[in-house]
Tab-separated table of N, CA and C in Angstrom:
chain	number	residue	atom	x	y	z
A	1	MET	N	-8.532	8.605	-16.315
A	1	MET	CA	-7.635	9.413	-15.504
A	1	MET	C	-6.247	8.780	-15.514
A	2	ASP	N	-5.225	9.602	-15.448
A	2	ASP	CA	-3.840	9.131	-15.446
A	2	ASP	C	-3.514	8.473	-14.101
A	3	ALA	N	-2.433	7.713	-14.086
A	3	ALA	CA	-2.108	6.988	-12.847
A	3	ALA	C	-0.609	6.789	-12.696
A	4	VAL	N	-0.218	6.667	-11.443
A	4	VAL	CA	1.117	6.222	-11.052
A	4	VAL	C	0.893	4.997	-10.180
A	5	ARG	N	1.666	3.957	-10.435
A	5	ARG	CA	1.466	2.690	-9.717
A	5	ARG	C	2.788	2.152	-9.199
A	6	LEU	N	2.766	1.700	-7.955
A	6	LEU	CA	3.856	0.905	-7.397
A	6	LEU	C	3.325	-0.517	-7.355
A	7	ASP	N	4.019	-1.425	-7.986
A	7	ASP	CA	3.492	-2.774	-8.173
A	7	ASP	C	4.262	-3.797	-7.353
A	8	GLU	N	3.554	-4.460	-6.458
A	8	GLU	CA	4.071	-5.557	-5.640
A	8	GLU	C	5.362	-5.203	-4.894
A	9	VAL	N	5.277	-4.143	-4.112
A	9	VAL	CA	6.369	-3.801	-3.201
A	9	VAL	C	6.425	-4.916	-2.153
A	10	ARG	N	7.576	-5.539	-2.001
A	10	ARG	CA	7.717	-6.671	-1.072
A	10	ARG	C	8.307	-6.177	0.238
A	11	LEU	N	7.554	-6.393	1.328
A	11	LEU	CA	7.954	-5.921	2.646
A	11	LEU	C	7.732	-6.999	3.693
A	12	ARG	N	8.593	-7.021	4.674
A	12	ARG	CA	8.396	-7.881	5.843
A	12	ARG	C	7.593	-7.093	6.853
A	13	GLY	N	6.523	-7.690	7.371
A	13	GLY	CA	5.680	-7.000	8.339
A	13	GLY	C	5.182	-7.940	9.412
A	14	TYR	N	4.561	-7.361	10.410
A	14	TYR	CA	4.091	-8.119	11.571
A	14	TYR	C	2.604	-7.891	11.776
A	15	HIS	N	1.855	-8.051	10.704
A	15	HIS	CA	0.413	-7.841	10.719
A	15	HIS	C	-0.280	-9.195	10.846
A	16	GLY	N	-1.311	-9.240	11.663
A	16	GLY	CA	-2.089	-10.464	11.804
A	16	GLY	C	-2.778	-10.518	13.147
A	17	VAL	N	-3.823	-11.307	13.206
A	17	VAL	CA	-4.599	-11.462	14.426
A	17	VAL	C	-3.901	-12.403	15.401
A	18	LEU	N	-3.253	-13.422	14.881
A	18	LEU	CA	-2.627	-14.425	15.747
A	18	LEU	C	-1.321	-13.916	16.344
A	19	PRO	N	-1.075	-14.221	17.621
A	19	PRO	CA	0.175	-13.783	18.263
A	19	PRO	C	1.423	-14.234	17.495
A	20	GLN	N	1.387	-15.422	16.922
A	20	GLN	CA	2.535	-15.929	16.165
A	20	GLN	C	2.847	-15.036	14.954
A	21	GLU	N	1.809	-14.532	14.295
A	21	GLU	CA	2.013	-13.638	13.146
A	21	GLU	C	2.675	-12.334	13.581
A	22	GLN	N	2.297	-11.851	14.733
A	22	GLN	CA	2.850	-10.603	15.247
A	22	GLN	C	4.287	-10.782	15.727
A	23	LYS	N	4.636	-12.005	16.085
A	23	LYS	CA	5.990	-12.284	16.581
A	23	LYS	C	6.953	-12.651	15.449
A	24	VAL	N	6.539	-13.565	14.583
A	24	VAL	CA	7.401	-14.094	13.532
A	24	VAL	C	7.376	-13.212	12.279
A	25	GLY	N	6.228	-12.645	11.983
A	25	GLY	CA	6.091	-11.814	10.792
A	25	GLY	C	5.783	-12.618	9.555
A	26	ASN	N	5.694	-11.902	8.444
A	26	ASN	CA	5.305	-12.502	7.179
A	26	ASN	C	5.759	-11.568	6.064
A	27	TRP	N	5.770	-12.068	4.855
A	27	TRP	CA	6.042	-11.231	3.689
A	27	TRP	C	4.727	-10.743	3.125
A	28	PHE	N	4.718	-9.474	2.749
A	28	PHE	CA	3.541	-8.835	2.180
A	28	PHE	C	3.916	-8.199	0.851
A	29	LEU	N	2.977	-8.224	-0.074
A	29	LEU	CA	3.120	-7.526	-1.352
A	29	LEU	C	2.104	-6.399	-1.358
A	30	VAL	N	2.585	-5.184	-1.602
A	30	VAL	CA	1.706	-4.023	-1.611
A	30	VAL	C	1.747	-3.387	-2.998
A	31	SER	N	0.577	-3.266	-3.604
A	31	SER	CA	0.441	-2.552	-4.872
A	31	SER	C	-0.436	-1.340	-4.620
A	32	LEU	N	0.044	-0.194	-5.071
A	32	LEU	CA	-0.658	1.064	-4.855
A	32	LEU	C	-0.782	1.786	-6.185
A	33	GLU	N	-1.997	2.230	-6.487
A	33	GLU	CA	-2.207	3.057	-7.672
A	33	GLU	C	-2.889	4.338	-7.244
A	34	VAL	N	-2.303	5.470	-7.656
A	34	VAL	CA	-2.923	6.771	-7.412
A	34	VAL	C	-3.272	7.378	-8.765
A	35	ARG	N	-4.464	7.989	-8.834
A	35	ARG	CA	-4.921	8.569	-10.085
A	35	ARG	C	-5.029	10.086	-9.931
A	36	LEU	N	-4.479	10.765	-10.927
A	36	LEU	CA	-4.437	12.218	-10.943
A	36	LEU	C	-4.196	12.675	-12.366
A	37	ASP	N	-4.284	13.966	-12.589
A	37	ASP	CA	-4.039	14.530	-13.917
A	37	ASP	C	-2.534	14.688	-14.117
A	38	LEU	N	-1.974	13.962	-15.062
A	38	LEU	CA	-0.538	14.017	-15.348
A	38	LEU	C	-0.246	14.720	-16.672
A	39	SER	N	-1.222	15.456	-17.199
A	39	SER	CA	-1.011	16.106	-18.493
A	39	SER	C	0.091	17.160	-18.435
A	40	ALA	N	0.222	17.872	-17.325
A	40	ALA	CA	1.301	18.867	-17.204
A	40	ALA	C	2.665	18.187	-17.235
A	41	ALA	N	2.810	17.082	-16.526
A	41	ALA	CA	4.082	16.346	-16.514
A	41	ALA	C	4.402	15.779	-17.888
A	42	ALA	N	3.391	15.314	-18.582
A	42	ALA	CA	3.609	14.764	-19.922
A	42	ALA	C	4.105	15.834	-20.887
A	43	ALA	N	3.681	17.073	-20.681
A	43	ALA	CA	4.100	18.169	-21.555
A	43	ALA	C	5.418	18.805	-21.119
A	44	SER	N	5.645	18.878	-19.805
A	44	SER	CA	6.776	19.664	-19.290
A	44	SER	C	8.058	18.880	-19.067
A	45	ASP	N	7.952	17.582	-18.801
A	45	ASP	CA	9.106	16.762	-18.406
A	45	ASP	C	9.723	17.287	-17.108
A	46	ASN	N	8.866	17.844	-16.234
A	46	ASN	CA	9.303	18.418	-14.963
A	46	ASN	C	8.736	17.581	-13.815
A	47	VAL	N	9.609	17.121	-12.957
A	47	VAL	CA	9.194	16.265	-11.842
A	47	VAL	C	8.203	16.978	-10.915
A	48	ALA	N	8.244	18.288	-10.868
A	48	ALA	CA	7.317	19.032	-10.013
A	48	ALA	C	5.866	18.899	-10.485
A	49	ASP	N	5.669	18.460	-11.723
A	49	ASP	CA	4.326	18.325	-12.278
A	49	ASP	C	3.740	16.925	-12.122
A	50	THR	N	4.429	16.061	-11.404
A	50	THR	CA	3.938	14.698	-11.206
A	50	THR	C	3.917	14.396	-9.716
A	51	ILE	N	3.875	13.128	-9.371
A	51	ILE	CA	3.896	12.693	-7.976
A	51	ILE	C	5.171	11.886	-7.766
A	52	ASP	N	5.807	12.095	-6.657
A	52	ASP	CA	7.066	11.433	-6.326
A	52	ASP	C	6.769	10.008	-5.860
A	53	TYR	N	7.059	9.025	-6.691
A	53	TYR	CA	6.735	7.654	-6.300
A	53	TYR	C	7.623	7.160	-5.174
A	54	ALA	N	8.793	7.772	-4.975
A	54	ALA	CA	9.610	7.427	-3.798
A	54	ALA	C	8.901	7.868	-2.521
A	55	ALA	N	8.196	8.989	-2.569
A	55	ALA	CA	7.425	9.447	-1.402
A	55	ALA	C	6.251	8.503	-1.138
A	56	LEU	N	5.631	7.994	-2.199
A	56	LEU	CA	4.580	6.997	-2.021
A	56	LEU	C	5.134	5.753	-1.342
A	57	TYR	N	6.299	5.321	-1.795
A	57	TYR	CA	6.939	4.152	-1.193
A	57	TYR	C	7.214	4.387	0.292
A	58	ARG	N	7.716	5.562	0.641
A	58	ARG	CA	8.029	5.850	2.050
A	58	ARG	C	6.786	5.756	2.924
A	59	ILE	N	5.653	6.212	2.414
A	59	ILE	CA	4.409	6.090	3.184
A	59	ILE	C	4.075	4.626	3.429
A	60	ILE	N	4.182	3.808	2.396
A	60	ILE	CA	3.926	2.370	2.554
A	60	ILE	C	4.879	1.779	3.582
A	61	GLU	N	6.154	2.101	3.454
A	61	GLU	CA	7.178	1.561	4.353
A	61	GLU	C	6.930	1.993	5.803
A	62	GLU	N	6.619	3.253	6.012
A	62	GLU	CA	6.379	3.756	7.366
A	62	GLU	C	5.140	3.122	7.988
A	63	GLU	N	4.078	2.981	7.230
A	63	GLU	CA	2.861	2.369	7.763
A	63	GLU	C	3.027	0.870	7.971
A	64	ASN	N	3.851	0.229	7.149
A	64	ASN	CA	4.144	-1.194	7.346
A	64	ASN	C	4.870	-1.430	8.669
A	65	ALA	N	5.637	-0.463	9.124
A	65	ALA	CA	6.401	-0.610	10.370
A	65	ALA	C	5.508	-0.603	11.610
A	66	ILE	N	4.241	-0.227	11.441
A	66	ILE	CA	3.283	-0.212	12.559
A	66	ILE	C	2.411	-1.459	12.443
A	67	PRO	N	2.588	-2.449	13.316
A	67	PRO	CA	1.793	-3.681	13.203
A	67	PRO	C	0.296	-3.422	13.339
A	68	SER	N	-0.467	-4.124	12.538
A	68	SER	CA	-1.930	-4.089	12.593
A	68	SER	C	-2.446	-5.509	12.661
A	69	LYS	N	-3.540	-5.698	13.339
A	69	LYS	CA	-4.181	-7.006	13.324
A	69	LYS	C	-4.778	-7.282	11.948
A	70	LEU	N	-5.348	-6.245	11.347
A	70	LEU	CA	-6.043	-6.402	10.071
A	70	LEU	C	-5.297	-5.715	8.940
A	71	LEU	N	-5.221	-6.379	7.797
A	71	LEU	CA	-4.654	-5.745	6.612
A	71	LEU	C	-5.493	-4.541	6.192
A	72	GLU	N	-6.780	-4.584	6.457
A	72	GLU	CA	-7.650	-3.464	6.148
A	72	GLU	C	-7.196	-2.194	6.885
A	73	HIS	N	-6.748	-2.363	8.114
A	73	HIS	CA	-6.278	-1.222	8.910
A	73	HIS	C	-4.990	-0.654	8.329
A	74	PHE	N	-4.057	-1.511	8.000
A	74	PHE	CA	-2.801	-1.107	7.362
A	74	PHE	C	-3.107	-0.356	6.064
A	75	ALA	N	-3.947	-0.940	5.227
A	75	ALA	CA	-4.299	-0.323	3.940
A	75	ALA	C	-4.998	1.019	4.146
A	76	GLY	N	-5.900	1.081	5.102
A	76	GLY	CA	-6.619	2.321	5.371
A	76	GLY	C	-5.698	3.446	5.822
A	77	ARG	N	-4.695	3.112	6.620
A	77	ARG	CA	-3.733	4.129	7.065
A	77	ARG	C	-2.947	4.676	5.876
A	78	VAL	N	-2.524	3.790	4.978
A	78	VAL	CA	-1.784	4.241	3.795
A	78	VAL	C	-2.653	5.192	2.968
A	79	LEU	N	-3.892	4.808	2.700
A	79	LEU	CA	-4.774	5.642	1.886
A	79	LEU	C	-5.072	6.980	2.556
A	80	ARG	N	-5.221	6.974	3.863
A	80	ARG	CA	-5.458	8.220	4.593
A	80	ARG	C	-4.278	9.173	4.425
A	81	ARG	N	-3.059	8.649	4.554
A	81	ARG	CA	-1.870	9.479	4.390
A	81	ARG	C	-1.702	9.983	2.964
A	82	ILE	N	-2.059	9.167	1.987
A	82	ILE	CA	-1.997	9.611	0.588
A	82	ILE	C	-2.894	10.841	0.418
A	83	GLY	N	-4.119	10.762	0.926
A	83	GLY	CA	-5.051	11.874	0.810
A	83	GLY	C	-4.575	13.120	1.527
A	84	GLU	N	-3.941	12.948	2.672
A	84	GLU	CA	-3.442	14.092	3.439
A	84	GLU	C	-2.190	14.713	2.821
A	85	THR	N	-1.380	13.896	2.171
A	85	THR	CA	-0.070	14.333	1.692
A	85	THR	C	-0.097	14.885	0.272
A	86	PHE	N	-0.955	14.340	-0.574
A	86	PHE	CA	-0.941	14.684	-1.997
A	86	PHE	C	-2.300	15.219	-2.441
A	87	PRO	N	-2.491	16.541	-2.380
A	87	PRO	CA	-3.800	17.100	-2.745
A	87	PRO	C	-4.167	16.938	-4.213
A	88	THR	N	-3.205	16.621	-5.079
A	88	THR	CA	-3.524	16.441	-6.499
A	88	THR	C	-4.099	15.058	-6.798
A	89	VAL	N	-3.950	14.124	-5.872
A	89	VAL	CA	-4.482	12.767	-6.076
A	89	VAL	C	-5.998	12.799	-5.922
A	90	LYS	N	-6.682	12.256	-6.902
A	90	LYS	CA	-8.147	12.218	-6.899
A	90	LYS	C	-8.703	10.874	-6.434
A	91	GLU	N	-7.997	9.795	-6.753
A	91	GLU	CA	-8.433	8.446	-6.379
A	91	GLU	C	-7.211	7.600	-6.094
A	92	ALA	N	-7.398	6.569	-5.264
A	92	ALA	CA	-6.299	5.642	-4.985
A	92	ALA	C	-6.863	4.262	-4.680
A	93	ASP	N	-6.111	3.260	-5.100
A	93	ASP	CA	-6.418	1.862	-4.785
A	93	ASP	C	-5.172	1.249	-4.175
A	94	ILE	N	-5.370	0.425	-3.165
A	94	ILE	CA	-4.262	-0.315	-2.592
A	94	ILE	C	-4.673	-1.777	-2.472
A	95	GLU	N	-3.725	-2.639	-2.747
A	95	GLU	CA	-3.937	-4.084	-2.630
A	95	GLU	C	-2.780	-4.638	-1.810
A	96	ILE	N	-3.112	-5.335	-0.732
A	96	ILE	CA	-2.089	-5.932	0.129
A	96	ILE	C	-2.309	-7.436	0.157
A	97	THR	N	-1.244	-8.162	-0.148
A	97	THR	CA	-1.278	-9.623	-0.157
A	97	THR	C	-0.418	-10.157	0.968
A	98	LYS	N	-1.012	-10.975	1.823
A	98	LYS	CA	-0.246	-11.721	2.826
A	98	LYS	C	0.162	-13.016	2.137
A	99	THR	N	1.471	-13.195	1.924
A	99	THR	CA	1.928	-14.293	1.073
A	99	THR	C	1.823	-15.668	1.717
A	100	ALA	N	1.794	-15.728	3.026
A	100	ALA	CA	1.680	-17.030	3.705
A	100	ALA	C	0.679	-16.913	4.847
A	101	PRO	N	-0.618	-16.874	4.520
A	101	PRO	CA	-1.615	-16.782	5.586
A	101	PRO	C	-1.560	-18.026	6.479
A	102	PRO	N	-1.958	-17.876	7.739
A	102	PRO	CA	-1.775	-18.956	8.711
A	102	PRO	C	-2.853	-20.035	8.659
A	103	PHE	N	-3.051	-20.609	7.495
A	103	PHE	CA	-3.935	-21.760	7.388
A	103	PHE	C	-3.420	-22.646	6.269
A	104	LYS	N	-3.817	-23.886	6.313
A	104	LYS	CA	-3.297	-24.868	5.378
A	104	LYS	C	-4.054	-24.756	4.050
A	105	ALA	N	-3.374	-24.172	3.092
A	105	ALA	CA	-3.970	-24.020	1.765
A	105	ALA	C	-2.853	-23.743	0.776
A	106	HIS	N	-3.101	-24.064	-0.461
A	106	HIS	CA	-2.169	-23.748	-1.534
A	106	HIS	C	-2.738	-22.555	-2.292
A	107	LEU	N	-2.168	-21.383	-2.035
A	107	LEU	CA	-2.635	-20.175	-2.681
A	107	LEU	C	-1.494	-19.168	-2.764
A	108	ARG	N	-1.637	-18.214	-3.659
A	108	ARG	CA	-0.619	-17.166	-3.812
A	108	ARG	C	-0.599	-16.261	-2.599
A	109	GLY	N	-1.752	-16.071	-1.962
A	109	GLY	CA	-1.838	-15.239	-0.779
A	109	GLY	C	-3.260	-14.822	-0.502
A	110	ALA	N	-3.445	-14.213	0.667
A	110	ALA	CA	-4.728	-13.630	1.045
A	110	ALA	C	-4.643	-12.132	0.750
A	111	VAL	N	-5.632	-11.596	0.058
A	111	VAL	CA	-5.549	-10.234	-0.484
A	111	VAL	C	-6.673	-9.362	0.055
A	112	VAL	N	-6.308	-8.129	0.403
A	112	VAL	CA	-7.281	-7.089	0.755
A	112	VAL	C	-7.084	-5.950	-0.233
A	113	ARG	N	-8.180	-5.408	-0.745
A	113	ARG	CA	-8.102	-4.277	-1.681
A	113	ARG	C	-9.072	-3.197	-1.201
A	114	LEU	N	-8.549	-1.969	-1.062
A	114	LEU	CA	-9.347	-0.822	-0.689
A	114	LEU	C	-9.202	0.269	-1.737
A	115	SER	N	-10.251	1.053	-1.919
A	115	SER	CA	-10.260	2.173	-2.852
A	115	SER	C	-10.777	3.410	-2.148
A	116	ARG	N	-10.243	4.567	-2.529
A	116	ARG	CA	-10.703	5.831	-1.969
A	116	ARG	C	-10.798	6.876	-3.086
A	117	THR	N	-11.762	7.776	-2.913
A	117	THR	CA	-11.899	8.962	-3.758
A	117	THR	C	-11.698	10.155	-2.841
A	118	TYR	N	-10.885	11.107	-3.296
A	118	TYR	CA	-10.558	12.287	-2.497
A	118	TYR	C	-11.235	13.514	-3.099
A	119	PRO	N	-11.607	14.489	-2.237
A	119	PRO	CA	-12.272	15.699	-2.750
A	119	PRO	C	-11.374	16.534	-3.643
């Protein structure tokens, strides 16, 4: 299946269980892939035959503005809105990385990945 992907959108957010995370915030990387049939767009060169990736970005940005304790909740809200907003999308995956989780470790980040299939 064809796909449109936003890769590692960097956003400041206030997601986390600890009060300090909700107050100080953190940097998050969000990657979103939506799968749909893009054969019409490939043939027509018409934006109406594809998905507006700026609209996908706005959904991520708007949901990021609502603090969540869990990255799973943030990710789930984004996927729910994708399904409600874009009826041509058949599947979607989202990956959210908290770049500085609140524990002592050397790692790129803590990552949550969710997938959805739409009717």
